[in-house]
Structures are given as structure tokens and as C-alpha cells.
One Martini backbone bead per residue (centre of mass of N, CA, C, O) as a GRO file, in nm:
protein
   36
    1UNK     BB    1   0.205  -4.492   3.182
    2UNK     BB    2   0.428  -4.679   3.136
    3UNK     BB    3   0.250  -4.947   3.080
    4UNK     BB    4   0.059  -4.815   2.838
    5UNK     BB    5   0.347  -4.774   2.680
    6UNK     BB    6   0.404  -5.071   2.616
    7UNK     BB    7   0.151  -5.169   2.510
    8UNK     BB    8   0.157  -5.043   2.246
    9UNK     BB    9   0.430  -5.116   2.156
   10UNK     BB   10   0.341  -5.424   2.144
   11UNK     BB   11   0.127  -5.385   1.926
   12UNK     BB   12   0.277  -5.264   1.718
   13UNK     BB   13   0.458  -5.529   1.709
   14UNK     BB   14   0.233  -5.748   1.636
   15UNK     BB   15   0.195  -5.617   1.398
   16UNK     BB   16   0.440  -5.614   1.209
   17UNK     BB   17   0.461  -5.901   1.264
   18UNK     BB   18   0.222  -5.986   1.087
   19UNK     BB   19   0.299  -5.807   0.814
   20UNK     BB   20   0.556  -6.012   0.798
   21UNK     BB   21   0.365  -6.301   0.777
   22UNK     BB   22   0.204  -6.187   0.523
   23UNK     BB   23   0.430  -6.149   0.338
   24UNK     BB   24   0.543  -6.431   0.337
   25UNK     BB   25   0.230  -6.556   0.249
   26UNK     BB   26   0.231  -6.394  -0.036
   27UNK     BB   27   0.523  -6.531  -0.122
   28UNK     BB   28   0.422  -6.808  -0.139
   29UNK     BB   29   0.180  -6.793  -0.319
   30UNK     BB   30   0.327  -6.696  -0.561
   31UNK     BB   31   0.480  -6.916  -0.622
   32UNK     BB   32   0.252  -7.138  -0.648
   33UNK     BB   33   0.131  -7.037  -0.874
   34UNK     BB   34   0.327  -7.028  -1.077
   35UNK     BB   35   0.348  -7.358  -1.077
   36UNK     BB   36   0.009  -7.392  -1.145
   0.00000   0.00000   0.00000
């Protein structure tokens, strides 16, 4: 149960972690749009 609970926590994790870098991406590609 132990190792099952950790990995949920890992995949929410990884979720988070590609949110944070969809965020990074969304917010770069705004910047160069607006350049263009």
C-alpha cells in the first residue's frame, strides 16, 4: 500500500511538474507572438 501510495504521489507530481512547463511554454510563445 505503501509503495502504491507513493507512486500516485509521483504521477501527481509529474503532472504538476508538465503544468509548470506548459505554463513556461504558453508564456513564451506569448512573448514571441506578440514580437511578431
Amino acid at each position: 500500500m505503501k509503495v502504491y501510495k507513493n507512486g500516485i504521489y509521483r504521477m501527481i507530481d509529474a503532472v504538476f511538474y508538465s503544468a509548470k512547463d506548459i505554463s513556461k511554454l504558453m508564456i513564451l510563445i506569448d512573448k514571441y507572438s506578440s514580437y511578431i
